[in-house]
Amino acid sequence: MSSESAAALGPSYLAQPHEVHRCVLLYSGGLDTSVMLKWIQDEYDAEVVALCIDLGQPEDDFEAIREKAISLGAVASLVVDAKDEFARDYVAPSIRANAKYQGGYPPFTALGRPLLAKIATEVAREHDADTIAHGCTGKGNDQVRIDATVATLAPDLKIIAPVREWQMGRDEEIAYAAEHGIPVASTAAKPYSIDDNLWGRSSEGGTIEDLAAPPPEDVFQLVTPPTRAPDEPADITIGFREGLPVSLDGEELPLVELIRRVAEIACRNGVGIVDHIEDRVVGLKVRDIYEVPAAEVILTAHRELEKLVCTGRENHAKPELDRLWAQLVYEGLWYEPLLADLNAFMAAVSERVEGEVGVRLYKGSATVTTRTSPRAIYDRSLATFDADASFSQNSSPGFIELFSLQSRMAYRVSEGRRGG
Ligand code: ARG
C-alpha cells in the first residue's frame, strides 16, 4: 500500500468494516454504548462481546447491565470487578504523586481509562476478538487514553469508536434506540455527561457550559452542598505507610474500603467540590464540575505528611514532578517510560512517608489540624522559641553574610549604575 492510501485510511489501528468479526465493546449500559451494541452488529456484521468493568462507580447495577447486553444480542456479556486493581495500581501511585491536573482535578477518569483498555485487550485475547470498541467521542480525552493504551499493549488489535464516526446526535440515537427495541432509561434525558468511579465523579455539558453561571445545584449527587452541611465539624485521623493511606481513626483498612469511608464523611461535610476549567489534550478548554470527596481529604493529608518527612529541597522539587506526573496521566500516556521513571522517584520518597494526619472537615473545607510521624525531620527543641535551644544562633550572622552575598552585590552594582 502506498503511503498516500495508508494516510487516506487514517491510523493503522482503526478498523475497516470488513476487518471486524468479533469485537469487545466497553459497555456501560448507557444510551451510547447500548445503541453501539446494536449498531456494530448491523453495520459491521460482527459479533459483540460486552464488557462492563466495576471501578467502584457507586450507582451501577452490574447484573442489570450484564443482562441488558445479552438482550441486545451480545454473544457474551462480562462484568469484571477491578476495584482492587484500580485502587492498588492506579489510585495508589496517584496519591504518592499528589496528582491533581492543573492544580484542581484528581485524575480519576484519566486513571480508569488505561485500566479499562488493558482489561479489554485481555478479554479480546480470551474471546478471540479482533477489535476493541468504545463509546468515546472525538472531542474528549478518553479516546486518547483508550486508543493509546490499546495501540501500546495490543498493536495487532483494531479499534472502532462509533460515536466518533456516526453522525447521530442525541435525538437520533434515541430514535435509533426506539426503532431497534433498545430500552432507554429516563436517565437518557440526564442533563449532564457523567463519569465516575471510586476516586471521583465528573459532570460536564448542559448548563455547566455557561461559565458565567455558578454550578447548577442538581449537578451534585455525592457531596452535600457546604451550606447544608452539619454545623459541627468532623475530625478524622488518617494513617499513612509508604506514602499510602492505611488506616482511618486507628482502624487499618484496605484501600478501597478506606477511600469509601473517607468519601462518606467528606460528602456529609460538603468537602470535595471542584469547579474546574481545564485544557483537554485535543486543545479544547472545558469546564468540569468534580465531586472528589475522598481525593480532597486524602491528598491534603498526604501532602502535609510529605512536607514533614521530606527535606526542604525535596519539598521544592517534588511538586514539579507531581505536576508532570498528573499531566502525563491526564494525557493518557500511562505506558510512557517517563511515567515509570517518575513512579520510581515517588516510591523512593514514599518510603519515608509514614505517620498520622488529623483533618477537620467542616462545611466544605478539609483542614489539617495534627500531624505525627516517626520520620519527621522536626525537632521541637531546635524549633522552639524558648531559651537554651540547641540551635546555634551565633552561627546565623555568618551564614546570612554568605547566603546573601550575590544578591547584595547585584544590588550594589545596579545602584551604582543608577547613581553614576
Ligand atoms: N475531564 C475529565 C477527564 O478528562 C473527566 C472526563 C469525563 N469523561 C466522560 N466521558 N464524561 O478526565
Short mmCIF file of C-alpha atoms and ligand atoms in Angstrom, two decimals:
data_model
loop_
_atom_site.label_atom_id
_atom_site.label_comp_id
_atom_site.label_asym_id
_atom_site.label_seq_id
_atom_site.Cartn_x
_atom_site.Cartn_y
_atom_site.Cartn_z
CA MET A 1 0.00 0.00 0.00
CA SER A 2 1.34 3.43 -0.87
CA SER A 3 1.82 5.88 1.93
CA GLU A 4 -0.89 8.13 0.47
CA SER A 5 -3.54 5.46 0.54
CA ALA A 6 -2.49 4.43 4.06
CA ALA A 7 -2.87 8.03 5.15
CA ALA A 8 -6.26 8.23 3.49
CA LEU A 9 -7.42 5.31 5.60
CA GLY A 10 -6.27 7.00 8.79
CA PRO A 11 -4.28 5.47 11.62
CA SER A 12 -3.43 1.81 11.22
CA TYR A 13 -5.29 0.81 14.37
CA LEU A 14 -8.69 1.96 13.10
CA ALA A 15 -10.73 -0.99 11.83
CA GLN A 16 -12.20 -1.08 8.36
CA PRO A 17 -15.66 -2.66 8.40
CA HIS A 18 -14.53 -5.89 6.71
CA GLU A 19 -11.81 -6.39 9.36
CA VAL A 20 -14.21 -6.70 12.28
CA HIS A 21 -15.51 -10.17 13.05
CA ARG A 22 -15.77 -10.12 16.80
CA CYS A 23 -15.25 -7.10 18.98
CA VAL A 24 -15.05 -6.41 22.68
CA LEU A 25 -17.26 -3.45 23.49
CA LEU A 26 -16.52 -1.41 26.60
CA TYR A 27 -20.11 -1.33 27.74
CA SER A 28 -21.62 0.92 30.39
CA GLY A 29 -25.30 0.13 29.88
CA GLY A 30 -26.00 3.74 28.91
CA LEU A 31 -27.55 5.07 25.72
CA ASP A 32 -24.39 5.47 23.62
CA THR A 33 -22.93 2.05 24.21
CA SER A 34 -26.34 0.34 24.01
CA VAL A 35 -27.02 1.87 20.60
CA MET A 36 -23.48 0.90 19.68
CA LEU A 37 -24.03 -2.71 20.66
CA LYS A 38 -26.79 -3.00 18.02
CA TRP A 39 -25.15 -0.71 15.50
CA ILE A 40 -21.94 -2.76 15.39
CA GLN A 41 -23.89 -5.96 14.77
CA ASP A 42 -25.80 -4.28 11.92
CA GLU A 43 -23.19 -2.07 10.30
CA TYR A 44 -20.16 -4.33 10.67
CA ASP A 45 -21.98 -7.64 10.65
CA ALA A 46 -19.81 -8.53 13.65
CA GLU A 47 -20.26 -10.28 16.98
CA VAL A 48 -20.08 -8.23 20.13
CA VAL A 49 -18.67 -9.30 23.49
CA ALA A 50 -19.93 -6.76 26.02
CA LEU A 51 -17.55 -5.86 28.83
CA CYS A 52 -18.55 -3.80 31.82
CA ILE A 53 -15.88 -3.01 34.40
CA ASP A 54 -16.52 -2.16 38.02
CA LEU A 55 -14.13 0.57 39.17
CA GLY A 56 -16.33 1.41 42.13
CA GLN A 57 -18.88 3.59 40.35
CA PRO A 58 -21.41 3.92 43.16
CA GLU A 59 -24.78 3.60 41.45
CA ASP A 60 -24.38 0.98 38.77
CA ASP A 61 -26.41 -2.23 38.90
CA PHE A 62 -23.90 -4.51 37.22
CA GLU A 63 -26.15 -7.54 36.92
CA ALA A 64 -28.80 -5.46 35.12
CA ILE A 65 -26.13 -4.10 32.78
CA ARG A 66 -24.87 -7.61 32.06
CA GLU A 67 -28.34 -8.83 31.21
CA LYS A 68 -29.13 -5.80 29.09
CA ALA A 69 -26.17 -6.53 26.83
CA ILE A 70 -27.35 -10.10 26.30
CA SER A 71 -30.85 -8.89 25.49
CA LEU A 72 -29.33 -6.59 22.84
CA GLY A 73 -27.61 -9.52 21.15
CA ALA A 74 -24.15 -9.68 22.70
CA VAL A 75 -22.61 -13.15 22.21
CA ALA A 76 -21.13 -12.84 25.69
CA SER A 77 -21.51 -10.32 28.45
CA LEU A 78 -18.96 -9.91 31.22
CA VAL A 79 -18.73 -7.86 34.36
CA VAL A 80 -15.22 -7.58 35.75
CA ASP A 81 -14.64 -6.36 39.28
CA ALA A 82 -11.42 -4.35 39.01
CA LYS A 83 -11.82 -2.19 42.11
CA ASP A 84 -8.84 -3.60 43.98
CA GLU A 85 -6.55 -3.45 40.96
CA PHE A 86 -7.72 0.09 40.28
CA ALA A 87 -7.02 1.18 43.84
CA ARG A 88 -3.66 -0.60 44.09
CA ASP A 89 -2.10 0.07 40.70
CA TYR A 90 -3.73 3.32 39.63
CA VAL A 91 -5.13 5.35 42.53
CA ALA A 92 -2.25 4.49 44.89
CA PRO A 93 0.54 5.87 42.66
CA SER A 94 -1.58 8.96 42.07
CA ILE A 95 -1.72 9.54 45.83
CA ARG A 96 2.06 9.26 46.07
CA ALA A 97 2.27 11.83 43.29
CA ASN A 98 -0.34 14.14 44.90
CA ALA A 99 -1.92 14.07 41.47
CA LYS A 100 -4.11 17.00 40.53
CA TYR A 101 -4.20 18.05 36.89
CA GLN A 102 -3.87 21.81 36.52
CA GLY A 103 -3.99 22.09 40.26
CA GLY A 104 -7.61 21.01 40.66
CA TYR A 105 -8.60 17.71 39.08
CA PRO A 106 -7.55 14.49 40.82
CA PRO A 107 -7.48 12.38 37.67
CA PHE A 108 -9.95 9.58 38.39
CA THR A 109 -11.32 9.17 34.85
CA ALA A 110 -7.82 9.53 33.50
CA LEU A 111 -6.68 6.76 35.86
CA GLY A 112 -9.58 4.48 34.98
CA ARG A 113 -9.33 4.55 31.20
CA PRO A 114 -5.95 2.81 30.81
CA LEU A 115 -7.20 0.03 33.09
CA LEU A 116 -10.45 -0.36 31.12
CA ALA A 117 -8.42 -0.55 27.92
CA LYS A 118 -5.96 -3.06 29.38
CA ILE A 119 -8.74 -5.36 30.58
CA ALA A 120 -10.43 -5.04 27.19
CA THR A 121 -7.28 -6.29 25.45
CA GLU A 122 -7.13 -9.25 27.84
CA VAL A 123 -10.77 -10.11 27.23
CA ALA A 124 -10.20 -9.77 23.48
CA ARG A 125 -7.49 -12.45 23.72
CA GLU A 126 -9.68 -14.77 25.76
CA HIS A 127 -12.59 -14.38 23.36
CA ASP A 128 -10.65 -14.38 20.11
CA ALA A 129 -11.77 -10.90 19.24
CA ASP A 130 -10.02 -8.78 16.62
CA THR A 131 -11.31 -5.36 17.67
CA ILE A 132 -11.99 -3.18 20.70
CA ALA A 133 -14.98 -0.84 20.54
CA HIS A 134 -15.53 2.09 22.86
CA GLY A 135 -18.03 4.88 23.28
CA CYS A 136 -15.71 7.88 23.39
CA THR A 137 -16.43 10.96 21.34
CA GLY A 138 -13.87 12.62 19.11
CA LYS A 139 -13.70 15.69 21.33
CA GLY A 140 -12.53 14.28 24.63
CA ASN A 141 -9.51 12.91 26.44
CA ASP A 142 -10.89 9.43 26.94
CA GLN A 143 -10.43 8.44 23.29
CA VAL A 144 -6.75 9.38 23.63
CA ARG A 145 -6.33 7.28 26.76
CA ILE A 146 -8.10 4.20 25.40
CA ASP A 147 -6.68 4.28 21.87
CA ALA A 148 -3.15 4.90 23.13
CA THR A 149 -3.36 2.05 25.64
CA VAL A 150 -4.81 -0.47 23.19
CA ALA A 151 -2.33 0.51 20.48
CA THR A 152 0.50 0.11 23.01
CA LEU A 153 -0.49 -3.21 24.56
CA ALA A 154 -2.06 -4.92 21.56
CA PRO A 155 -0.90 -3.32 18.33
CA ASP A 156 -2.49 -6.10 16.31
CA LEU A 157 -5.98 -5.32 17.62
CA LYS A 158 -8.14 -2.81 15.80
CA ILE A 159 -10.28 -0.11 17.35
CA ILE A 160 -13.68 1.26 16.49
CA ALA A 161 -15.22 4.28 18.16
CA PRO A 162 -18.64 4.62 16.53
CA VAL A 163 -19.56 7.88 18.26
CA ARG A 164 -16.56 9.47 16.52
CA GLU A 165 -17.88 8.25 13.19
CA TRP A 166 -21.63 8.14 13.12
CA GLN A 167 -23.37 11.39 12.53
CA MET A 168 -26.08 10.71 15.09
CA GLY A 169 -26.99 13.40 17.58
CA ARG A 170 -28.65 12.58 20.86
CA ASP A 171 -32.18 12.69 19.41
CA GLU A 172 -31.18 10.43 16.54
CA GLU A 173 -29.66 7.99 18.99
CA ILE A 174 -32.90 7.93 20.97
CA ALA A 175 -34.83 7.39 17.73
CA TYR A 176 -32.42 4.60 16.73
CA ALA A 177 -32.93 3.02 20.15
CA ALA A 178 -36.72 3.17 19.83
CA GLU A 179 -36.53 1.63 16.35
CA HIS A 180 -34.28 -1.21 17.45
CA GLY A 181 -36.00 -2.09 20.71
CA ILE A 182 -33.26 -0.71 22.91
CA PRO A 183 -34.71 0.24 26.28
CA VAL A 184 -33.91 3.87 27.02
CA ALA A 185 -33.88 4.66 30.71
CA SER A 186 -35.24 8.02 31.77
CA THR A 187 -31.62 8.75 32.61
CA ALA A 188 -31.08 9.23 28.87
CA ALA A 189 -32.63 12.62 29.42
CA LYS A 190 -29.97 13.45 32.03
CA PRO A 191 -28.79 16.98 31.53
CA TYR A 192 -25.09 16.26 32.06
CA SER A 193 -22.43 13.86 30.87
CA ILE A 194 -21.28 11.91 33.91
CA ASP A 195 -18.33 9.69 34.60
CA ASP A 196 -17.50 8.20 37.96
CA ASN A 197 -15.51 5.63 39.88
CA LEU A 198 -14.14 5.06 43.35
CA TRP A 199 -11.94 8.18 43.23
CA GLY A 200 -14.46 10.74 41.97
CA ARG A 201 -17.31 11.88 39.80
CA SER A 202 -17.37 14.39 36.95
CA SER A 203 -20.18 16.28 35.32
CA GLU A 204 -19.83 18.10 32.02
CA GLY A 205 -22.10 19.68 29.43
CA GLY A 206 -25.57 21.21 29.62
CA THR A 207 -25.79 24.35 31.71
CA ILE A 208 -22.32 23.66 33.15
CA GLU A 209 -21.04 25.05 29.85
CA ASP A 210 -22.28 28.51 30.84
CA LEU A 211 -19.12 29.76 32.51
CA ALA A 212 -20.85 32.89 33.79
CA ALA A 213 -23.28 30.84 35.89
CA PRO A 214 -22.48 29.15 39.20
CA PRO A 215 -22.66 25.34 39.16
CA PRO A 216 -26.30 24.24 38.90
CA GLU A 217 -27.44 22.66 42.18
CA ASP A 218 -28.74 19.49 40.52
CA VAL A 219 -25.18 18.57 39.49
CA PHE A 220 -24.25 17.46 42.97
CA GLN A 221 -25.14 13.85 43.54
CA LEU A 222 -22.45 12.90 46.04
CA VAL A 223 -21.31 15.86 48.05
CA THR A 224 -23.72 17.79 50.27
CA PRO A 225 -23.55 21.49 49.34
CA PRO A 226 -21.42 23.12 52.08
CA THR A 227 -24.22 25.49 53.08
CA ARG A 228 -26.32 22.47 54.07
CA ALA A 229 -23.52 20.56 55.80
CA PRO A 230 -23.64 19.98 59.58
CA ASP A 231 -22.82 22.81 61.96
CA GLU A 232 -20.43 20.59 63.89
CA PRO A 233 -17.06 19.71 62.34
CA ALA A 234 -15.93 16.10 61.87
CA ASP A 235 -12.39 15.26 62.93
CA ILE A 236 -10.69 12.24 61.41
CA THR A 237 -7.19 10.81 61.51
CA ILE A 238 -5.62 9.13 58.52
CA GLY A 239 -2.60 6.89 59.00
CA PHE A 240 -0.05 6.52 56.18
CA ARG A 241 2.64 3.97 55.43
CA GLU A 242 4.94 4.11 52.42
CA GLY A 243 3.06 7.09 51.11
CA LEU A 244 -0.33 5.40 51.15
CA PRO A 245 -3.29 5.71 53.48
CA VAL A 246 -3.64 2.56 55.57
CA SER A 247 -5.88 3.47 58.49
CA LEU A 248 -8.80 5.66 59.45
CA ASP A 249 -9.10 6.69 63.10
CA GLY A 250 -6.69 3.94 64.05
CA GLU A 251 -8.51 1.17 62.18
CA GLU A 252 -6.44 -0.48 59.45
CA LEU A 253 -8.43 -0.76 56.22
CA PRO A 254 -7.85 -1.99 52.68
CA LEU A 255 -7.51 0.95 50.29
CA VAL A 256 -10.88 0.54 48.57
CA GLU A 257 -12.71 0.48 51.89
CA LEU A 258 -10.69 3.36 53.29
CA ILE A 259 -11.47 5.51 50.26
CA ARG A 260 -15.18 4.67 50.60
CA ARG A 261 -15.29 5.59 54.28
CA VAL A 262 -13.37 8.83 53.87
CA ALA A 263 -15.62 9.74 50.94
CA GLU A 264 -18.72 9.19 53.04
CA ILE A 265 -17.56 11.51 55.83
CA ALA A 266 -16.32 14.12 53.37
CA CYS A 267 -19.58 14.05 51.38
CA ARG A 268 -21.59 14.66 54.50
CA ASN A 269 -19.43 17.68 55.34
CA GLY A 270 -19.54 19.28 51.93
CA VAL A 271 -15.91 18.50 51.12
CA GLY A 272 -14.64 17.80 47.61
CA ILE A 273 -16.45 20.09 45.18
CA VAL A 274 -14.19 21.40 42.41
CA ASP A 275 -15.39 23.77 39.68
CA HIS A 276 -12.62 23.44 37.12
CA ILE A 277 -11.65 24.98 33.81
CA GLU A 278 -9.25 22.60 32.12
CA ASP A 279 -7.28 22.15 28.93
CA ARG A 280 -8.07 18.90 27.16
CA VAL A 281 -5.44 17.01 25.21
CA VAL A 282 -7.21 17.79 21.93
CA GLY A 283 -6.99 21.52 22.58
CA LEU A 284 -10.47 22.32 23.88
CA LYS A 285 -10.93 24.29 27.05
CA VAL A 286 -13.87 22.97 29.08
CA ARG A 287 -15.49 23.31 32.45
CA ASP A 288 -15.89 20.26 34.66
CA ILE A 289 -17.67 20.04 37.96
CA TYR A 290 -15.96 17.40 40.07
CA GLU A 291 -17.08 15.68 43.23
CA VAL A 292 -13.92 14.23 44.70
CA PRO A 293 -14.55 13.85 48.43
CA ALA A 294 -12.00 11.14 49.24
CA ALA A 295 -9.31 12.57 46.99
CA GLU A 296 -9.62 16.02 48.52
CA VAL A 297 -9.11 14.74 52.05
CA ILE A 298 -6.51 12.06 51.36
CA LEU A 299 -4.37 14.22 49.08
CA THR A 300 -4.47 17.12 51.55
CA ALA A 301 -3.31 14.85 54.35
CA HIS A 302 -0.69 13.14 52.21
CA ARG A 303 0.89 16.40 51.04
CA GLU A 304 1.06 17.62 54.60
CA LEU A 305 2.82 14.49 55.77
CA GLU A 306 5.32 14.71 52.92
CA LYS A 307 6.16 18.25 53.96
CA LEU A 308 7.05 16.96 57.40
CA VAL A 309 9.23 14.00 56.43
CA CYS A 310 10.94 15.40 53.33
CA THR A 311 13.76 17.91 53.24
CA GLY A 312 13.13 21.44 52.07
CA ARG A 313 14.86 20.66 48.80
CA GLU A 314 12.62 17.68 48.23
CA ASN A 315 9.60 19.75 49.14
CA HIS A 316 10.55 22.28 46.48
CA ALA A 317 11.34 19.72 43.78
CA LYS A 318 8.57 17.20 44.23
CA PRO A 319 5.60 19.40 43.29
CA GLU A 320 7.25 19.97 39.91
CA LEU A 321 7.44 16.22 39.35
CA ASP A 322 3.95 15.74 40.77
CA ARG A 323 2.66 18.20 38.21
CA LEU A 324 4.40 16.33 35.41
CA TRP A 325 3.01 13.02 36.67
CA ALA A 326 -0.56 14.36 36.59
CA GLN A 327 -0.08 15.78 33.12
CA LEU A 328 1.25 12.53 31.64
CA VAL A 329 -1.62 10.59 33.16
CA TYR A 330 -4.19 13.15 32.07
CA GLU A 331 -2.82 12.90 28.56
CA GLY A 332 -3.25 9.13 28.55
CA LEU A 333 0.45 8.29 28.39
CA TRP A 334 0.23 5.54 31.01
CA TYR A 335 3.00 3.49 29.36
CA GLU A 336 5.37 6.41 28.73
CA PRO A 337 8.75 5.50 30.29
CA LEU A 338 8.99 8.91 31.89
CA LEU A 339 5.97 7.97 33.98
CA ALA A 340 7.72 4.82 35.19
CA ASP A 341 10.79 6.92 35.99
CA LEU A 342 8.66 9.31 38.00
CA ASN A 343 6.99 6.40 39.78
CA ALA A 344 10.40 5.16 40.87
CA PHE A 345 11.13 8.59 42.32
CA MET A 346 7.72 8.71 44.05
CA ALA A 347 8.30 5.26 45.54
CA ALA A 348 11.72 6.27 46.86
CA VAL A 349 10.33 9.34 48.58
CA SER A 350 7.34 7.38 49.85
CA GLU A 351 9.50 5.02 51.90
CA ARG A 352 9.61 7.78 54.49
CA VAL A 353 6.03 8.96 54.21
CA GLU A 354 4.72 7.40 57.36
CA GLY A 355 2.63 8.84 60.17
CA GLU A 356 -0.77 10.14 61.11
CA VAL A 357 -2.53 13.28 59.98
CA GLY A 358 -5.62 14.71 61.64
CA VAL A 359 -8.04 16.50 59.33
CA ARG A 360 -11.02 18.61 60.30
CA LEU A 361 -13.91 18.54 57.84
CA TYR A 362 -16.26 21.43 58.14
CA LYS A 363 -18.76 22.92 55.68
CA GLY A 364 -16.69 22.29 52.58
CA SER A 365 -13.19 22.63 53.96
CA ALA A 366 -10.66 19.98 54.89
CA THR A 367 -8.01 21.44 57.17
CA VAL A 368 -5.06 19.62 58.61
CA THR A 369 -5.02 20.02 62.38
CA THR A 370 -2.46 17.48 63.66
CA ARG A 371 0.49 15.50 62.33
CA THR A 372 2.75 12.89 63.92
CA SER A 373 5.46 10.85 62.28
CA PRO A 374 8.41 8.71 63.36
CA ARG A 375 10.16 10.06 60.23
CA ALA A 376 9.52 13.76 60.84
CA ILE A 377 12.52 15.96 60.13
CA TYR A 378 11.38 18.05 63.01
CA ASP A 379 12.90 18.60 66.40
CA ARG A 380 10.88 20.66 68.80
CA SER A 381 13.93 21.52 70.87
CA LEU A 382 15.55 23.02 67.77
CA ALA A 383 12.47 24.86 66.56
CA THR A 384 11.37 26.27 69.89
CA PHE A 385 11.32 29.95 70.80
CA ASP A 386 12.19 29.01 74.36
CA ALA A 387 15.64 29.79 75.66
CA ASP A 388 18.56 27.31 75.75
CA ALA A 389 17.66 25.62 72.48
CA SER A 390 20.48 23.60 70.94
CA PHE A 391 20.34 25.54 67.68
CA SER A 392 23.47 27.68 67.43
CA GLN A 393 22.10 31.16 66.88
CA ASN A 394 25.60 32.63 66.93
CA SER A 395 26.26 30.87 63.63
CA SER A 396 23.41 32.61 61.86
CA PRO A 397 25.00 36.02 61.11
CA GLY A 398 27.96 34.40 59.32
CA PHE A 399 25.59 32.23 57.37
CA ILE A 400 23.47 35.21 56.36
CA GLU A 401 26.53 37.14 55.22
CA LEU A 402 27.46 34.42 52.73
CA PHE A 403 23.93 33.43 51.88
CA SER A 404 23.06 36.96 50.75
CA LEU A 405 26.41 37.68 49.07
CA GLN A 406 25.37 37.66 45.40
CA SER A 407 22.08 39.43 45.97
CA ARG A 408 23.84 42.22 47.88
CA MET A 409 26.50 42.57 45.20
CA ALA A 410 23.90 42.76 42.43
CA TYR A 411 22.01 45.44 44.30
CA ARG A 412 25.17 47.48 44.78
CA VAL A 413 26.06 47.19 41.09
CA SER A 414 22.66 48.35 39.88
CA GLU A 415 22.50 51.18 42.42
CA GLY A 416 25.98 52.24 41.29
CA ARG A 417 24.84 52.39 37.64
CA ARG A 418 21.78 54.40 38.56
CA GLY A 419 23.89 56.84 40.66
CA GLY A 420 26.64 57.18 38.05
N1 ARG B 1 -12.37 15.97 32.26
C1 ARG B 1 -12.14 14.72 32.91
C2 ARG B 1 -11.05 13.96 32.21
O1 ARG B 1 -10.70 14.29 31.12
C3 ARG B 1 -13.40 13.91 33.04
C4 ARG B 1 -13.87 13.30 31.77
C5 ARG B 1 -15.13 12.54 31.96
N2 ARG B 1 -15.36 11.65 30.85
C6 ARG B 1 -16.56 11.42 30.35
N3 ARG B 1 -16.61 10.62 29.32
N4 ARG B 1 -17.64 12.00 30.80
O2 ARG B 1 -10.53 13.01 32.74
#
